[in-house]
Tab-separated table of C-alpha atoms and ligand atoms in Angstrom:
chain	number	residue	atom	x	y	z
H	55	MET	CA	129.802	-65.017	-111.468
H	56	ASN	CA	131.910	-65.195	-108.330
H	57	ARG	CA	131.995	-62.216	-105.970
H	58	THR	CA	135.519	-61.850	-104.551
H	59	VAL	CA	137.061	-59.295	-102.198
H	60	ARG	CA	140.653	-58.276	-102.929
H	61	ILE	CA	143.147	-55.634	-101.891
H	62	ARG	CA	145.578	-53.942	-104.290
H	63	ARG	CA	147.495	-52.168	-101.497
H	64	PHE	CA	147.842	-52.497	-97.730
H	65	GLY	CA	145.969	-50.077	-95.504
H	66	THR	CA	142.715	-49.225	-93.737
H	67	PRO	CA	139.462	-51.162	-94.350
H	68	ASP	CA	138.867	-48.869	-97.366
H	69	VAL	CA	141.359	-50.943	-99.390
H	70	LEU	CA	138.900	-53.884	-99.464
H	71	GLU	CA	137.295	-54.010	-102.928
H	72	LEU	CA	134.538	-56.256	-104.276
H	73	TYR	CA	134.987	-57.746	-107.766
H	74	GLU	CA	132.793	-59.945	-109.967
H	75	GLU	CA	134.889	-62.659	-111.589
H	76	ASP	CA	134.567	-66.017	-113.274
H	77	VAL	CA	134.353	-69.049	-111.022
H	78	PRO	CA	137.927	-70.365	-110.508
H	79	VAL	CA	139.012	-73.212	-112.779
H	80	LEU	CA	139.786	-76.493	-111.007
H	81	GLN	CA	143.378	-77.646	-110.614
H	82	PRO	CA	144.857	-80.999	-109.569
H	83	GLY	CA	144.721	-81.584	-105.818
H	84	MET	CA	142.176	-78.794	-105.319
H	85	ALA	CA	138.481	-78.753	-104.463
H	86	ARG	CA	136.068	-75.982	-105.391
H	87	VAL	CA	134.046	-75.003	-102.318
H	88	ARG	CA	130.813	-73.026	-102.614
H	89	HIS	CA	130.740	-71.073	-99.361
H	90	THR	CA	127.708	-70.760	-97.175
H	91	ALA	CA	129.767	-68.893	-94.581
H	92	ILE	CA	133.206	-67.294	-94.318
H	93	GLY	CA	135.216	-66.968	-91.105
H	94	LEU	CA	136.556	-63.602	-89.937
H	95	ASN	CA	139.760	-63.823	-87.916
H	96	TYR	CA	142.019	-61.189	-86.424
H	97	LEU	CA	144.732	-62.514	-88.753
H	98	ASP	CA	142.744	-60.945	-91.634
H	99	ILE	CA	143.481	-57.498	-90.148
H	100	TYR	CA	147.242	-58.209	-90.031
H	101	HIS	CA	147.034	-59.335	-93.684
H	102	ARG	CA	145.070	-56.238	-94.764
H	103	GLU	CA	147.501	-53.907	-92.986
H	104	GLY	CA	150.573	-55.626	-94.458
H	105	HIS	CA	151.767	-56.670	-91.010
H	106	TYR	CA	152.540	-60.063	-92.531
H	107	PRO	CA	153.114	-58.840	-96.119
H	108	LEU	CA	151.420	-60.828	-98.907
H	109	PRO	CA	152.144	-60.486	-102.627
H	110	LEU	CA	149.643	-57.965	-104.110
H	111	PRO	CA	146.955	-57.985	-105.294
H	112	THR	CA	145.590	-60.581	-102.901
H	113	GLY	CA	142.353	-61.983	-101.608
H	114	LEU	CA	141.808	-62.132	-97.857
H	115	GLY	CA	140.300	-64.598	-95.403
H	116	VAL	CA	141.714	-67.939	-94.286
H	117	ALA	CA	138.602	-69.828	-93.164
H	118	GLY	CA	135.240	-70.876	-94.547
H	119	ALA	CA	132.615	-73.571	-94.823
H	120	GLY	CA	130.190	-74.814	-97.440
H	121	VAL	CA	129.737	-77.578	-99.955
H	122	VAL	CA	132.283	-79.146	-102.306
H	123	GLU	CA	131.081	-78.312	-105.817
H	124	ALA	CA	133.723	-80.243	-107.757
H	125	VAL	CA	137.184	-81.720	-107.282
H	126	GLY	CA	140.292	-81.703	-109.478
H	127	ASP	CA	142.421	-84.673	-110.485
H	128	ASP	CA	144.209	-86.636	-107.746
H	129	VAL	CA	141.757	-85.726	-104.984
H	130	ASN	CA	140.765	-88.477	-102.574
H	131	ALA	CA	140.072	-86.565	-99.351
H	132	VAL	CA	136.627	-85.235	-100.383
H	133	THR	CA	133.970	-85.670	-103.071
H	134	ALA	CA	131.382	-83.357	-104.626
H	135	GLY	CA	128.468	-82.728	-102.275
H	136	ASP	CA	130.478	-83.041	-99.016
H	137	ARG	CA	129.829	-80.502	-96.276
H	138	VAL	CA	133.273	-79.132	-95.385
H	139	ALA	CA	135.125	-76.425	-93.506
H	140	TYR	CA	138.717	-75.223	-93.523
H	141	ALA	CA	141.012	-72.846	-91.648
H	142	GLY	CA	144.557	-71.569	-91.848
H	143	VAL	CA	144.870	-71.766	-95.642
H	144	SER	CA	146.308	-69.140	-97.981
H	145	PRO	CA	144.205	-65.934	-98.023
H	146	GLY	CA	141.269	-65.790	-100.469
H	147	SER	CA	138.127	-66.870	-98.610
H	148	TYR	CA	136.219	-63.593	-98.990
H	149	ALA	CA	134.390	-64.940	-102.053
H	150	ASP	CA	131.286	-66.907	-102.988
H	151	THR	CA	133.449	-69.765	-104.238
H	152	ARG	CA	137.144	-70.613	-103.948
H	153	LEU	CA	139.638	-73.362	-104.568
H	154	VAL	CA	141.111	-75.019	-101.492
H	155	SER	CA	143.760	-77.699	-101.367
H	156	ALA	CA	141.590	-80.773	-100.753
H	157	ASP	CA	143.823	-82.098	-97.976
H	158	ARG	CA	143.069	-78.957	-95.902
H	159	LEU	CA	139.304	-79.636	-95.871
H	160	VAL	CA	137.657	-81.233	-92.838
H	161	PRO	CA	134.176	-82.756	-92.717
H	162	VAL	CA	131.519	-80.766	-90.853
H	163	PRO	CA	129.686	-83.268	-88.628
H	164	ASP	CA	125.873	-83.519	-88.659
H	165	GLY	CA	124.417	-81.088	-86.163
H	166	ILE	CA	127.207	-78.512	-86.545
H	167	ASP	CA	126.066	-75.390	-88.367
H	168	GLU	CA	128.307	-74.362	-91.286
H	169	ALA	CA	128.328	-70.767	-90.018
H	170	VAL	CA	129.704	-72.001	-86.687
H	171	ALA	CA	132.326	-74.101	-88.464
H	172	ALA	CA	133.411	-71.196	-90.676
H	173	ALA	CA	133.451	-68.603	-87.905
H	174	THR	CA	135.213	-70.660	-85.261
H	175	LEU	CA	137.279	-73.488	-86.765
H	176	GLN	CA	140.538	-71.497	-86.776
H	177	GLN	CA	139.889	-70.305	-83.220
H	178	GLY	CA	138.726	-73.695	-81.925
H	179	ILE	CA	141.691	-75.593	-83.351
H	180	THR	CA	144.003	-72.924	-81.935
H	181	ALA	CA	142.435	-73.235	-78.474
H	182	CYS	CA	142.864	-77.003	-78.729
H	183	PHE	CA	146.578	-77.051	-79.587
H	184	LEU	CA	147.361	-74.231	-77.139
H	185	LEU	CA	145.759	-76.014	-74.178
H	186	LYS	CA	146.697	-79.596	-75.034
H	187	ASP	CA	150.003	-79.483	-76.886
H	188	VAL	CA	151.758	-76.106	-76.550
H	189	PHE	CA	151.304	-76.157	-72.777
H	190	ALA	CA	149.200	-79.083	-71.555
H	191	VAL	CA	146.995	-77.643	-68.820
H	192	LEU	CA	146.525	-79.792	-65.718
H	193	PRO	CA	143.609	-79.801	-63.267
H	194	GLY	CA	144.018	-77.223	-60.489
H	195	GLN	CA	146.531	-75.058	-62.345
H	196	PHE	CA	145.995	-71.322	-62.596
H	197	VAL	CA	145.979	-70.096	-66.208
H	198	LEU	CA	145.735	-66.546	-67.551
H	199	ILE	CA	144.021	-65.964	-70.901
H	200	HIS	CA	144.131	-62.486	-72.436
H	201	ALA	CA	141.251	-61.151	-74.592
H	202	ALA	CA	139.010	-63.740	-72.934
H	203	ALA	CA	135.815	-62.453	-74.583
H	204	GLY	CA	137.216	-62.692	-78.128
H	205	GLY	CA	136.943	-65.531	-80.618
H	206	VAL	CA	139.821	-67.658	-79.331
H	207	GLY	CA	139.269	-66.443	-75.754
H	208	THR	CA	135.597	-67.481	-75.559
H	209	ILE	CA	136.531	-71.018	-76.594
H	210	ALA	CA	139.830	-71.304	-74.690
H	211	GLY	CA	138.304	-70.080	-71.405
H	212	GLN	CA	135.627	-72.787	-71.423
H	213	TRP	CA	138.026	-75.477	-72.594
H	214	ALA	CA	140.603	-74.654	-69.921
H	215	LYS	CA	137.837	-74.768	-67.312
H	216	LYS	CA	136.699	-78.150	-68.622
H	217	LEU	CA	140.304	-79.407	-68.234
H	218	GLY	CA	140.055	-78.465	-64.562
H	219	ALA	CA	142.100	-75.261	-64.619
H	220	ARG	CA	141.386	-72.203	-62.524
H	221	VAL	CA	140.881	-69.652	-65.264
H	222	ILE	CA	141.698	-65.956	-65.067
H	223	GLY	CA	140.685	-63.895	-68.112
H	224	THR	CA	141.459	-60.335	-69.146
H	225	VAL	CA	139.047	-58.148	-71.137
H	226	GLY	CA	138.793	-54.551	-72.315
H	227	SER	CA	135.342	-53.598	-70.971
H	228	GLU	CA	132.696	-54.380	-68.344
H	229	ALA	CA	130.358	-55.877	-70.962
H	230	LYS	CA	133.126	-58.236	-72.051
H	231	ALA	CA	133.802	-59.119	-68.396
H	232	ALA	CA	130.263	-60.507	-68.015
H	233	HIS	CA	130.717	-62.532	-71.209
H	234	ALA	CA	134.074	-63.948	-70.040
H	235	HIS	CA	132.612	-64.878	-66.637
H	236	SER	CA	129.876	-66.891	-68.329
H	237	HIS	CA	132.333	-68.580	-70.715
H	238	GLY	CA	134.795	-70.333	-68.417
H	239	CYS	CA	136.577	-67.598	-66.468
H	240	ASP	CA	136.562	-67.882	-62.672
H	241	GLU	CA	138.099	-64.417	-62.354
H	242	VAL	CA	138.098	-61.573	-64.849
H	243	ILE	CA	140.478	-58.615	-64.936
H	244	VAL	CA	139.452	-55.512	-66.891
H	245	TYR	CA	142.948	-54.635	-68.122
H	246	SER	CA	141.922	-51.181	-69.304
H	247	ARG	CA	141.610	-50.093	-65.652
H	248	GLU	CA	143.289	-52.760	-63.475
H	249	ASN	CA	146.921	-53.796	-62.975
H	250	VAL	CA	147.030	-57.337	-64.365
H	251	ALA	CA	150.084	-58.688	-62.501
H	252	ASP	CA	148.919	-57.257	-59.143
H	253	ARG	CA	145.460	-58.800	-59.549
H	254	VAL	CA	146.954	-62.148	-60.613
H	255	ARG	CA	149.249	-62.210	-57.544
H	256	SER	CA	146.280	-61.430	-55.323
H	257	ILE	CA	144.045	-64.119	-56.910
H	258	THR	CA	146.781	-66.794	-56.758
H	259	GLY	CA	147.923	-66.042	-53.191
H	260	GLY	CA	151.183	-64.573	-54.509
H	261	ALA	CA	152.237	-67.641	-56.503
H	262	GLY	CA	151.376	-66.536	-60.046
H	263	VAL	CA	149.952	-68.617	-62.902
H	264	ALA	CA	151.443	-71.712	-64.534
H	265	VAL	CA	150.821	-70.369	-68.032
H	266	VAL	CA	149.767	-67.176	-69.792
H	267	TYR	CA	148.133	-67.388	-73.224
H	268	ASP	CA	148.880	-63.957	-74.675
H	269	SER	CA	147.428	-62.922	-78.050
H	270	VAL	CA	147.526	-59.190	-77.306
H	271	GLY	CA	151.314	-58.789	-77.580
H	272	LYS	CA	152.826	-55.341	-77.164
H	273	ALA	CA	150.423	-54.025	-74.503
H	274	THR	CA	150.505	-57.144	-72.304
H	275	LEU	CA	153.976	-58.727	-72.635
H	276	GLU	CA	155.411	-57.204	-69.463
H	277	ALA	CA	152.302	-57.939	-67.381
H	278	SER	CA	152.262	-61.501	-68.713
H	279	LEU	CA	155.853	-62.151	-67.612
H	280	ASP	CA	155.143	-60.570	-64.228
H	281	SER	CA	152.081	-62.784	-63.716
H	282	LEU	CA	153.908	-66.116	-64.058
H	283	ALA	CA	154.782	-68.521	-61.281
H	284	LEU	CA	158.355	-69.838	-60.973
H	285	ARG	CA	159.150	-71.892	-64.096
H	286	GLY	CA	155.897	-70.714	-65.675
H	287	THR	CA	155.322	-70.577	-69.438
H	288	LEU	CA	154.459	-67.585	-71.585
H	289	VAL	CA	152.652	-68.637	-74.756
H	290	SER	CA	152.787	-65.600	-77.042
H	291	PHE	CA	150.471	-66.313	-79.961
H	292	GLY	CA	149.256	-62.994	-81.341
H	293	SER	CA	149.837	-59.258	-81.673
H	294	ALA	CA	146.396	-57.588	-81.525
H	295	SER	CA	147.935	-54.493	-79.875
H	296	GLY	CA	151.173	-54.656	-81.895
H	297	ASP	CA	154.187	-56.960	-81.858
H	298	PRO	CA	155.650	-57.743	-78.434
H	299	PRO	CA	158.874	-55.763	-77.943
H	300	PRO	CA	162.262	-57.556	-78.126
H	301	LEU	CA	162.988	-59.520	-74.980
H	302	ASP	CA	166.230	-59.812	-73.006
H	303	VAL	CA	166.762	-63.577	-72.621
H	304	ASN	CA	168.269	-63.025	-69.168
H	305	ALA	CA	164.957	-61.497	-68.052
H	306	LEU	CA	163.419	-64.984	-68.295
H	307	GLY	CA	165.903	-66.125	-65.654
H	308	ALA	CA	165.502	-63.080	-63.442
H	309	LYS	CA	161.720	-63.375	-63.422
H	310	GLY	CA	161.719	-67.037	-62.336
H	311	SER	CA	163.333	-69.426	-64.876
H	312	LEU	CA	160.460	-68.836	-67.269
H	313	TYR	CA	159.695	-70.547	-70.589
H	314	LEU	CA	158.648	-68.678	-73.710
H	315	THR	CA	157.129	-70.093	-76.886
H	316	ARG	CA	155.578	-68.529	-80.005
H	317	PRO	CA	153.352	-71.166	-81.661
H	318	ARG	CA	151.743	-70.838	-85.100
H	319	PHE	CA	148.633	-72.570	-86.473
H	320	VAL	CA	150.412	-73.684	-89.660
H	321	HIS	CA	153.073	-75.564	-87.734
H	322	TYR	CA	150.683	-77.369	-85.390
H	323	THR	CA	148.351	-78.414	-88.242
H	324	ARG	CA	150.927	-79.153	-90.952
H	325	SER	CA	150.059	-82.850	-91.259
H	326	ARG	CA	146.524	-83.806	-92.292
H	327	GLU	CA	146.491	-86.234	-89.377
H	328	ASN	CA	146.976	-83.390	-86.876
H	329	LEU	CA	144.518	-81.126	-88.679
H	330	LEU	CA	141.792	-83.783	-88.520
H	331	ARG	CA	142.632	-84.667	-84.919
H	332	TYR	CA	142.264	-81.047	-83.758
H	333	ALA	CA	139.135	-80.422	-85.860
H	334	GLU	CA	137.469	-83.574	-84.525
H	335	ALA	CA	138.397	-82.665	-80.933
H	336	TYR	CA	136.941	-79.186	-81.435
H	337	PHE	CA	133.671	-80.294	-83.047
H	338	SER	CA	133.296	-82.961	-80.399
H	339	ALA	CA	133.801	-80.322	-77.671
H	340	ILE	CA	130.883	-78.357	-79.169
H	341	GLN	CA	128.742	-81.488	-79.251
H	342	ASN	CA	129.627	-81.993	-75.577
H	343	GLY	CA	128.514	-78.551	-74.473
H	344	LEU	CA	131.207	-76.019	-75.412
H	345	ARG	CA	129.263	-72.860	-76.318
H	346	VAL	CA	130.398	-70.764	-79.254
H	347	LEU	CA	129.085	-67.286	-79.822
H	348	ILE	CA	128.760	-65.762	-83.267
H	349	GLY	CA	128.520	-62.232	-81.955
H	350	GLN	CA	128.644	-60.507	-85.345
H	351	SER	CA	127.309	-61.437	-88.810
H	352	PHE	CA	127.972	-59.532	-92.033
H	353	ARG	CA	127.258	-59.634	-95.769
H	354	LEU	CA	130.229	-60.069	-98.101
H	355	GLU	CA	129.783	-56.531	-99.455
H	356	ASP	CA	130.013	-55.150	-95.885
H	357	VAL	CA	133.320	-56.792	-94.975
H	358	ALA	CA	134.998	-53.395	-94.465
H	359	ASP	CA	132.499	-52.728	-91.636
H	360	ALA	CA	133.479	-56.067	-90.111
H	361	HIS	CA	137.147	-55.075	-90.139
H	362	ARG	CA	136.385	-51.686	-88.564
H	363	LEU	CA	134.444	-53.356	-85.760
H	364	MET	CA	137.124	-55.982	-85.110
H	365	GLU	CA	140.026	-53.564	-84.945
H	366	SER	CA	138.103	-51.140	-82.716
H	367	ARG	CA	137.711	-53.930	-80.130
H	368	GLN	CA	133.931	-53.883	-80.308
H	369	THR	CA	133.398	-57.543	-81.169
H	370	MET	CA	132.557	-60.347	-78.759
H	371	GLY	CA	132.941	-64.025	-79.535
H	372	SER	CA	133.410	-64.832	-83.235
H	373	SER	CA	132.398	-63.069	-86.449
H	374	VAL	CA	131.133	-64.467	-89.738
H	375	ILE	CA	130.156	-63.505	-93.269
H	376	ARG	CA	126.984	-65.306	-94.332
H	377	ILE	CA	126.514	-65.937	-98.050
T	165	LIG	N1	149.356	-68.147	-83.366
T	165	LIG	C1	148.307	-68.677	-83.952
T	165	LIG	O1	148.420	-69.717	-84.600
T	165	LIG	C2	146.973	-68.008	-83.848
T	165	LIG	C3	145.821	-68.658	-84.307
T	165	LIG	C4	144.580	-68.014	-84.154
T	165	LIG	C5	144.531	-66.746	-83.569
T	165	LIG	N2	145.675	-66.144	-83.172
T	165	LIG	C6	145.662	-64.830	-82.544
T	165	LIG	O2	144.744	-64.850	-81.476
T	165	LIG	C7	144.198	-63.563	-81.296
T	165	LIG	C8	142.705	-63.666	-81.210
T	165	LIG	O3	142.166	-63.921	-82.499
T	165	LIG	P1	140.607	-63.764	-82.746
T	165	LIG	O4	140.401	-63.915	-84.209
T	165	LIG	O5	139.891	-64.647	-81.808
T	165	LIG	O6	140.362	-62.219	-82.368
T	165	LIG	P2	139.598	-61.598	-81.098
T	165	LIG	O7	140.223	-62.103	-79.843
T	165	LIG	O8	138.145	-61.824	-81.257
T	165	LIG	O9	139.897	-60.057	-81.296
T	165	LIG	C9	141.058	-59.455	-80.819
T	165	LIG	C10	140.860	-58.910	-79.392
T	165	LIG	O10	142.127	-58.482	-78.896
T	165	LIG	C11	141.908	-57.541	-77.893
T	165	LIG	N3	142.822	-56.402	-78.022
T	165	LIG	C12	143.672	-55.961	-77.062
T	165	LIG	N4	144.328	-54.876	-77.463
T	165	LIG	C13	143.891	-54.607	-78.706
T	165	LIG	C14	144.210	-53.562	-79.633
T	165	LIG	N5	145.111	-52.600	-79.356
T	165	LIG	N6	143.583	-53.558	-80.832
T	165	LIG	C15	142.698	-54.527	-81.122
T	165	LIG	N7	142.347	-55.537	-80.282
T	165	LIG	C16	142.943	-55.570	-79.070
T	165	LIG	C17	140.446	-57.068	-77.999
T	165	LIG	O11	139.724	-57.605	-76.887
T	165	LIG	P3	139.567	-56.669	-75.543
T	165	LIG	O12	138.729	-55.495	-75.962
T	165	LIG	O13	138.921	-57.552	-74.567
T	165	LIG	O14	140.958	-56.260	-75.168
T	165	LIG	C18	139.976	-57.663	-79.305
T	165	LIG	O15	138.590	-57.920	-79.315
T	165	LIG	C19	144.736	-62.686	-82.436
T	165	LIG	O16	145.848	-61.971	-81.971
T	165	LIG	C20	145.175	-63.713	-83.455
T	165	LIG	O17	146.164	-63.256	-84.304
T	165	LIG	C21	146.892	-66.747	-83.305
């Protein structure tokens, strides 16, 4: 049997229900992956709440890793027995086994733990395209990364530092500040008690930062705009505190001829070539010293506890379900 978590309505973590079902039947172009680990991403909360409405009932979870059990017709990308991971696919990973479009699977290199691949692939690829392609960070530039002790933040802080940036991170607590300091951030602002834009101006000698990577949204939008240097770029890529409020386009001019972009994982990884390029860059960064933290591990039957912890801002680094 195949344990699968589904929701029949949107709502609190209580809507997550565990079912026992038959193993899914193979289809052309698909591979059946037996999970050893399942990634938990903040996106799963938006899906559970109906923030990005999905047709119901639906499975949840967009990332995982394990072994290819079998492949359908017309599959060339992988074969049975391959160690694989995936991220950013249609929800349904909270299960022992699932079907994944074979062209969305990436090989897990020797030496990379499947739990690390499952927990962090979505976050690592995101950090990669944010820092290299959405706004290509240059050595010496000041960058501001919100939620710097989270899954994406832990990876992006170190990666930005490695690219030579001067990294300022924001976090919600003192414990998270210590974590962010030891994972790439030169300066850390505890935004629950400090004024972000004032601190950024003071750290940068009044100039502001070249780019803000903002995944917090509603609570930070204004501070992000006010932290930018002339012609700086706001990369708004998430809504952990709620959607950013509507923005007056003229405000971008008034605040310094600013740029604004709202990138999405699906668009940056649409071609298999890009997906593989980002995944390889991420795994290679780990092999070259980038430290990932799986701060929280859960059993599949306890996934509601995982959601409660994530949305109450008590997690650090990445979270995983181990099968
Ligand atoms: N656009 C894309 O393609 C893309 C891809 C991947 C991820 N993302 C986004 O990146 C963000 C980070 O994802 P993640 O999986 O790594 O999650 P995460 O950063 O580990 O968790 C979210 C963090 O946001 C912060 N936060 C601030 N205000 C919050 C609030 N009101 N409620 C809850 N959390 C709040 C918390 O850190 P503090 O306690 O330090 O404030 C919390 O730990 C998410 O917004 C996600 O949607 C976007």
